[in-house]
Every structure is written in structure tokens, then in C-alpha cells.
mmCIF file of C-alpha atoms in Angstrom:
data_model
loop_
_atom_site.group_PDB
_atom_site.id
_atom_site.type_symbol
_atom_site.label_atom_id
_atom_site.label_comp_id
_atom_site.label_asym_id
_atom_site.label_seq_id
_atom_site.Cartn_x
_atom_site.Cartn_y
_atom_site.Cartn_z
ATOM 1 C CA UNK A 27 103.820 7.960 -27.484
ATOM 2 C CA UNK A 28 101.517 5.046 -27.850
ATOM 3 C CA UNK A 29 98.782 4.842 -30.372
ATOM 4 C CA UNK A 30 95.514 4.274 -29.174
ATOM 5 C CA UNK A 31 92.706 3.301 -31.218
ATOM 6 C CA UNK A 32 89.538 4.521 -30.072
ATOM 7 C CA UNK A 33 85.958 2.442 -30.998
ATOM 8 C CA UNK A 34 82.668 5.179 -30.754
ATOM 9 C CA UNK A 35 80.064 2.873 -32.692
ATOM 10 C CA UNK A 36 79.415 1.437 -36.340
ATOM 11 C CA UNK A 37 82.612 3.002 -37.929
ATOM 12 C CA UNK A 38 83.860 5.799 -35.796
ATOM 13 C CA UNK A 39 87.103 5.692 -33.739
ATOM 14 C CA UNK A 40 89.433 7.627 -32.185
ATOM 15 C CA UNK A 41 92.785 7.944 -32.750
ATOM 16 C CA UNK A 42 94.720 8.963 -29.859
ATOM 17 C CA UNK A 43 98.611 9.494 -31.412
ATOM 18 C CA UNK A 44 101.724 12.069 -30.553
ATOM 19 C CA UNK A 45 99.146 13.666 -28.176
ATOM 20 C CA UNK A 46 96.533 14.992 -31.230
ATOM 21 C CA UNK A 47 93.356 13.787 -31.365
ATOM 22 C CA UNK A 48 91.687 12.869 -34.652
ATOM 23 C CA UNK A 49 88.164 11.773 -35.787
ATOM 24 C CA UNK A 50 86.851 9.037 -38.454
ATOM 25 C CA UNK A 51 83.923 9.050 -39.290
ATOM 26 C CA UNK A 52 82.552 10.711 -36.501
ATOM 27 C CA UNK A 53 78.438 9.495 -36.443
ATOM 28 C CA UNK A 54 77.151 10.648 -33.602
ATOM 29 C CA UNK A 55 72.871 11.794 -33.954
ATOM 30 C CA UNK A 56 70.613 9.266 -34.773
ATOM 31 C CA UNK A 57 73.715 6.373 -33.938
ATOM 32 C CA UNK A 58 71.546 3.908 -31.940
ATOM 33 C CA UNK A 59 75.349 2.547 -30.966
ATOM 34 C CA UNK A 60 76.898 6.106 -29.994
ATOM 35 C CA UNK A 61 78.055 6.328 -26.597
ATOM 36 C CA UNK A 62 79.013 10.130 -26.568
ATOM 37 C CA UNK A 63 78.326 13.275 -28.358
ATOM 38 C CA UNK A 64 80.043 15.431 -30.924
ATOM 39 C CA UNK A 65 80.454 18.393 -28.113
ATOM 40 C CA UNK A 66 82.011 15.810 -26.006
ATOM 41 C CA UNK A 67 84.873 15.186 -27.865
ATOM 42 C CA UNK A 68 88.221 16.677 -28.143
ATOM 43 C CA UNK A 69 88.968 17.424 -31.878
ATOM 44 C CA UNK A 70 92.692 18.191 -33.914
ATOM 45 C CA UNK A 71 91.560 16.005 -36.976
ATOM 46 C CA UNK A 72 88.586 15.398 -38.556
ATOM 47 C CA UNK A 73 88.481 12.224 -41.631
ATOM 48 C CA UNK A 74 85.703 11.206 -43.425
ATOM 49 C CA UNK A 75 86.127 8.567 -46.216
ATOM 50 C CA UNK A 76 83.256 9.150 -48.036
ATOM 51 C CA UNK A 77 80.088 11.591 -47.839
ATOM 52 C CA UNK A 78 76.981 8.545 -46.751
ATOM 53 C CA UNK A 79 75.138 10.260 -43.371
ATOM 54 C CA UNK A 80 76.618 7.097 -41.372
ATOM 55 C CA UNK A 81 79.828 8.400 -41.875
ATOM 56 C CA UNK A 82 80.385 12.419 -42.160
ATOM 57 C CA UNK A 83 77.222 12.966 -40.271
ATOM 58 C CA UNK A 84 78.995 15.002 -37.344
ATOM 59 C CA UNK A 85 81.310 15.267 -38.670
ATOM 60 C CA UNK A 86 80.502 19.531 -39.643
ATOM 61 C CA UNK A 87 79.444 19.536 -36.080
ATOM 62 C CA UNK A 88 83.055 18.213 -34.132
ATOM 63 C CA UNK A 89 84.767 20.520 -36.869
ATOM 64 C CA UNK A 90 82.590 23.839 -36.427
ATOM 65 C CA UNK A 91 83.442 23.375 -32.727
ATOM 66 C CA UNK A 92 86.723 22.610 -32.206
ATOM 67 C CA UNK A 93 88.247 23.646 -35.595
ATOM 68 C CA UNK A 94 90.114 21.201 -36.347
ATOM 69 C CA UNK A 95 91.548 20.024 -39.149
ATOM 70 C CA UNK A 96 88.736 17.978 -41.599
ATOM 71 C CA UNK A 97 90.939 15.582 -44.019
ATOM 72 C CA UNK A 98 88.657 13.581 -47.458
ATOM 73 C CA UNK A 99 88.184 14.567 -50.612
ATOM 74 C CA UNK A 100 88.312 17.468 -52.469
ATOM 75 C CA UNK A 101 84.409 17.197 -52.679
ATOM 76 C CA UNK A 102 83.209 15.945 -48.961
ATOM 77 C CA UNK A 103 85.592 18.843 -48.695
ATOM 78 C CA UNK A 104 84.475 21.255 -50.381
ATOM 79 C CA UNK A 105 80.464 20.777 -49.866
ATOM 80 C CA UNK A 106 81.796 20.468 -45.579
ATOM 81 C CA UNK A 107 82.647 24.157 -46.470
ATOM 82 C CA UNK A 108 80.514 25.597 -47.613
ATOM 83 C CA UNK A 109 78.213 24.646 -44.328
ATOM 84 C CA UNK A 110 81.053 26.224 -42.174
ATOM 85 C CA UNK A 111 83.337 24.456 -41.822
ATOM 86 C CA UNK A 112 87.384 26.557 -42.060
ATOM 87 C CA UNK A 113 89.823 24.244 -42.305
ATOM 88 C CA UNK A 114 89.513 21.499 -44.950
ATOM 89 C CA UNK A 115 92.216 19.637 -46.742
ATOM 90 C CA UNK A 116 90.470 18.465 -49.261
ATOM 91 C CA UNK A 117 92.012 14.969 -51.273
ATOM 92 C CA UNK A 118 92.553 11.879 -53.971
ATOM 93 C CA UNK A 119 92.793 8.937 -54.089
ATOM 94 C CA UNK A 120 96.176 7.719 -53.794
ATOM 95 C CA UNK A 121 97.569 11.357 -52.683
ATOM 96 C CA UNK A 122 99.380 11.111 -49.552
ATOM 97 C CA UNK A 123 99.366 14.456 -47.669
ATOM 98 C CA UNK A 124 102.650 14.789 -44.648
ATOM 99 C CA UNK A 125 99.944 16.391 -41.503
ATOM 100 C CA UNK A 126 100.864 17.790 -37.709
ATOM 101 C CA UNK A 127 99.589 13.949 -36.583
ATOM 102 C CA UNK A 128 101.098 11.811 -39.467
ATOM 103 C CA UNK A 129 101.068 11.256 -42.562
ATOM 104 C CA UNK A 130 97.371 10.352 -44.722
ATOM 105 C CA UNK A 131 97.553 8.644 -48.259
ATOM 106 C CA UNK A 132 94.220 7.880 -49.256
ATOM 107 C CA UNK A 133 93.313 4.602 -50.672
ATOM 108 C CA UNK A 134 90.389 2.746 -53.059
ATOM 109 C CA UNK A 135 87.481 1.588 -51.991
ATOM 110 C CA UNK A 136 84.800 0.138 -53.955
ATOM 111 C CA UNK A 137 81.669 1.500 -52.121
ATOM 112 C CA UNK A 138 79.370 5.263 -53.107
ATOM 113 C CA UNK A 139 79.951 8.225 -51.342
ATOM 114 C CA UNK A 140 76.982 10.440 -51.910
ATOM 115 C CA UNK A 141 76.400 13.234 -49.798
ATOM 116 C CA UNK A 142 73.169 13.427 -47.621
ATOM 117 C CA UNK A 143 71.255 16.294 -49.926
ATOM 118 C CA UNK A 144 71.875 13.945 -53.362
ATOM 119 C CA UNK A 145 75.184 15.934 -53.692
ATOM 120 C CA UNK A 146 78.060 13.861 -55.265
ATOM 121 C CA UNK A 147 80.586 12.738 -52.474
ATOM 122 C CA UNK A 148 83.460 12.166 -54.824
ATOM 123 C CA UNK A 149 85.304 8.450 -54.931
ATOM 124 C CA UNK A 150 84.783 6.938 -51.342
ATOM 125 C CA UNK A 151 88.094 5.983 -49.812
ATOM 126 C CA UNK A 152 90.237 4.027 -47.047
ATOM 127 C CA UNK A 153 93.232 5.570 -46.039
ATOM 128 C CA UNK A 154 96.836 4.981 -44.400
ATOM 129 C CA UNK A 155 98.139 6.754 -41.220
ATOM 130 C CA UNK A 156 101.321 6.750 -40.678
ATOM 131 C CA UNK A 157 102.064 7.345 -37.223
ATOM 132 C CA UNK A 158 105.528 9.158 -36.216
ATOM 133 C CA UNK A 159 105.966 6.694 -32.957
ATOM 134 C CA UNK A 160 103.521 3.084 -33.548
ATOM 135 C CA UNK A 161 103.666 2.589 -37.638
ATOM 136 C CA UNK A 162 100.893 2.329 -40.385
ATOM 137 C CA UNK A 163 97.499 2.269 -39.441
ATOM 138 C CA UNK A 164 94.200 1.000 -42.372
ATOM 139 C CA UNK A 165 91.075 1.869 -42.173
ATOM 140 C CA UNK A 166 89.061 0.057 -45.396
ATOM 141 C CA UNK A 167 86.375 2.920 -45.293
ATOM 142 C CA UNK A 168 82.982 1.059 -46.634
ATOM 143 C CA UNK A 169 84.141 -1.461 -49.007
ATOM 144 C CA UNK A 170 84.149 -4.560 -50.757
ATOM 145 C CA UNK A 171 86.602 -6.817 -50.782
ATOM 146 C CA UNK A 172 88.704 -5.714 -53.936
ATOM 147 C CA UNK A 173 92.807 -7.843 -54.919
ATOM 148 C CA UNK A 174 94.341 -4.971 -55.151
ATOM 149 C CA UNK A 175 94.297 -4.817 -51.192
ATOM 150 C CA UNK A 176 97.759 -7.263 -51.695
ATOM 151 C CA UNK A 177 98.899 -3.093 -52.735
ATOM 152 C CA UNK A 178 97.808 -1.384 -49.115
ATOM 153 C CA UNK A 179 98.842 -4.752 -47.580
ATOM 154 C CA UNK A 180 102.838 -3.222 -48.875
ATOM 155 C CA UNK A 181 102.488 -1.228 -46.826
ATOM 156 C CA UNK A 182 103.922 -3.030 -44.035
ATOM 157 C CA UNK A 183 100.331 -2.273 -41.590
ATOM 158 C CA UNK A 184 100.490 -2.644 -38.412
ATOM 159 C CA UNK A 185 96.772 -2.250 -37.466
ATOM 160 C CA UNK A 186 93.893 -2.807 -40.165
ATOM 161 C CA UNK A 187 90.473 -1.971 -39.816
ATOM 162 C CA UNK A 188 88.012 -4.025 -41.418
ATOM 163 C CA UNK A 189 84.247 -3.491 -42.147
ATOM 164 C CA UNK A 190 82.752 -7.229 -41.607
ATOM 165 C CA UNK A 191 78.851 -5.862 -41.575
ATOM 166 C CA UNK A 192 77.688 -7.538 -45.347
ATOM 167 C CA UNK A 193 74.982 -6.349 -47.389
ATOM 168 C CA UNK A 194 76.656 -2.860 -47.416
ATOM 169 C CA UNK A 195 79.946 -3.955 -47.714
ATOM 170 C CA UNK A 196 82.007 -7.195 -47.167
ATOM 171 C CA UNK A 197 81.104 -9.294 -44.421
ATOM 172 C CA UNK A 198 83.432 -11.794 -42.337
ATOM 173 C CA UNK A 199 83.759 -14.113 -44.983
ATOM 174 C CA UNK A 200 85.075 -11.589 -47.576
ATOM 175 C CA UNK A 201 87.081 -9.441 -44.482
ATOM 176 C CA UNK A 202 89.119 -12.849 -44.540
ATOM 177 C CA UNK A 203 90.614 -13.009 -48.191
ATOM 178 C CA UNK A 204 90.843 -8.603 -46.952
ATOM 179 C CA UNK A 205 93.444 -9.878 -44.422
ATOM 180 C CA UNK A 206 95.247 -12.282 -46.323
ATOM 181 C CA UNK A 207 95.657 -9.903 -48.898
ATOM 182 C CA UNK A 208 96.753 -6.819 -45.634
ATOM 183 C CA UNK A 209 98.932 -9.176 -44.032
ATOM 184 C CA UNK A 210 98.279 -6.574 -40.837
ATOM 185 C CA UNK A 211 100.086 -7.181 -36.934
ATOM 186 C CA UNK A 212 96.080 -6.145 -35.297
ATOM 187 C CA UNK A 213 92.440 -6.598 -36.907
ATOM 188 C CA UNK A 214 89.453 -4.819 -35.707
ATOM 189 C CA UNK A 215 86.009 -5.298 -37.020
ATOM 190 C CA UNK A 216 83.773 -2.091 -37.902
ATOM 191 C CA UNK A 217 80.306 -1.162 -39.355
ATOM 192 C CA UNK A 218 78.611 -3.559 -37.972
ATOM 193 C CA UNK A 219 76.039 -4.086 -35.270
ATOM 194 C CA UNK A 220 74.440 -0.936 -35.413
ATOM 195 C CA UNK A 221 70.503 -1.911 -37.112
ATOM 196 C CA UNK A 222 69.945 -5.946 -37.663
ATOM 197 C CA UNK A 223 71.173 -5.753 -41.691
ATOM 198 C CA UNK A 224 74.195 -5.288 -39.957
ATOM 199 C CA UNK A 225 74.270 -8.158 -37.094
ATOM 200 C CA UNK A 226 76.955 -9.844 -37.392
ATOM 201 C CA UNK A 227 78.615 -12.601 -34.187
ATOM 202 C CA UNK A 228 82.204 -10.881 -34.427
ATOM 203 C CA UNK A 229 83.392 -13.403 -31.258
ATOM 204 C CA UNK A 230 82.417 -16.178 -34.554
ATOM 205 C CA UNK A 231 85.125 -13.652 -36.790
ATOM 206 C CA UNK A 232 87.848 -13.355 -34.914
ATOM 207 C CA UNK A 233 87.712 -17.283 -34.020
ATOM 208 C CA UNK A 234 87.979 -16.975 -38.020
ATOM 209 C CA UNK A 235 90.577 -15.169 -38.253
ATOM 210 C CA UNK A 236 92.650 -16.362 -35.709
ATOM 211 C CA UNK A 237 92.363 -19.823 -37.319
ATOM 212 C CA UNK A 238 92.834 -19.058 -40.997
ATOM 213 C CA UNK A 239 94.663 -15.786 -41.212
ATOM 214 C CA UNK A 240 98.531 -14.763 -39.177
ATOM 215 C CA UNK A 241 97.007 -11.786 -37.332
ATOM 216 C CA UNK A 242 95.401 -11.543 -34.734
ATOM 217 C CA UNK A 243 92.409 -9.642 -34.274
ATOM 218 C CA UNK A 244 90.331 -6.854 -31.194
ATOM 219 C CA UNK A 245 87.446 -6.491 -30.686
ATOM 220 C CA UNK A 246 86.212 -3.883 -28.766
ATOM 221 C CA UNK A 247 83.034 -2.472 -26.945
ATOM 222 C CA UNK A 248 81.745 0.060 -27.998
ATOM 223 C CA UNK A 249 83.235 2.566 -26.243
ATOM 224 C CA UNK A 250 86.809 0.336 -25.197
ATOM 225 C CA UNK A 251 89.884 1.242 -26.867
ATOM 226 C CA UNK A 252 93.473 -1.484 -27.705
ATOM 227 C CA UNK A 253 97.032 -0.060 -27.254
ATOM 228 C CA UNK A 254 99.551 0.053 -29.607
#
């Protein structure tokens, strides 16, 4: 089955692969870019990269309504379980685990991870999802550029999803260096244009990607999908 990636706004994505629906960093309430509500989503799994409200915002609501498995670092999973999420799997950086929807490996992200109530959110992360049919997908999460992305690039990435908003994460220029390190076939931008402080011209970014890297840029509109 073809894997389909849908941008739901900000850093929220839906991955549909092998008949399973995976929600990444679901954040809709308070998200001016969102066009859907948490109650409208199907979910077999929810993956949360770190504890900030614009990433974990609707994770509990989605998981409790659907019974979806929540995958994140140990601290975040424990925090969500204290709030009624029954189905959680805690991990930590560098670890991988084979789930019913594919294998997830948590990767380093250079960021912060305080939870909305000030609790310890553990280490921020990105992740590689190894799908059963369409290769490896890398979601960087919120991160600065770091040279160990070269090691992540050794994973033969079909897709890399990278933040380009700047201010809180790497911006367009550093993302080009990241693409050079990662060498994905396709790159999709995230974490931009939600608020003025992270406003970016995604079309100009895509032109730079085409001119300066070997990756194919795919700029999605909110609600738009890309099929591998």
C-alpha cells in the first residue's frame, strides 16, 4: 500500500501506511493554521516528538477517544498516562521498536521539551519511521541543525520532514545544510507560517532546495497530501 503524508498545519502530520493512521504532534486547539479538529481524526498511533504545547496539544484527546497507542519519550508517555491515556509506549533517544504500523527509532533533536504545566518533558526527539512498504521517513521534530544528521542520512531516507520557520528551530538556510547531510529523496517543510514570528516563503525555499541540493521539495498546503 502506498504511504500518504498529509500536512495538518504547523508541525502536525497524518501518515497513512499499510492501512494504519499515525498522527504526528497533533495540535489543533489554539492552532490558527488548523483546518480540522481532534475529534475528526482517525488514529491507530500518535507520535509526540517533545513536550511543547504546539506539539502535544491534542495528543491526549486523540488517544483517549480512539484508543491509539502513544509513542514518545518515557517522561511524556508517563505524563499522558497520568492524564488518562491508557495505551502508551515510552522510549528514549537512539532506541527503536517494531510496532504494528512499522518500526520507530527516536533520534536526537536539539531543542527543549518542557510540558505545558512546567513538568519535565524529557529529551526532545525526532524519529525515523521504517514503513513496511515505502521506505524510511524522517521527521526531525523541532531542532537546530546538527552535524550528526549525517549519520541519520545513512538510513536511506525516502522522505525528510524538516522545520524551516527559524526563531525556534533551524531556518531555511540551515535546512539546506541539513538536506545535504540527510540526502533524502523528498523533503517536506514544517513548523512555519503558523504565526508571524515563523513566517517563511516556502516557494522560495523550494526553489533553493532544487537549485542547491539533490532532494525533491514538496510544499504542501494545509490539508494537502503527498503519496509516495
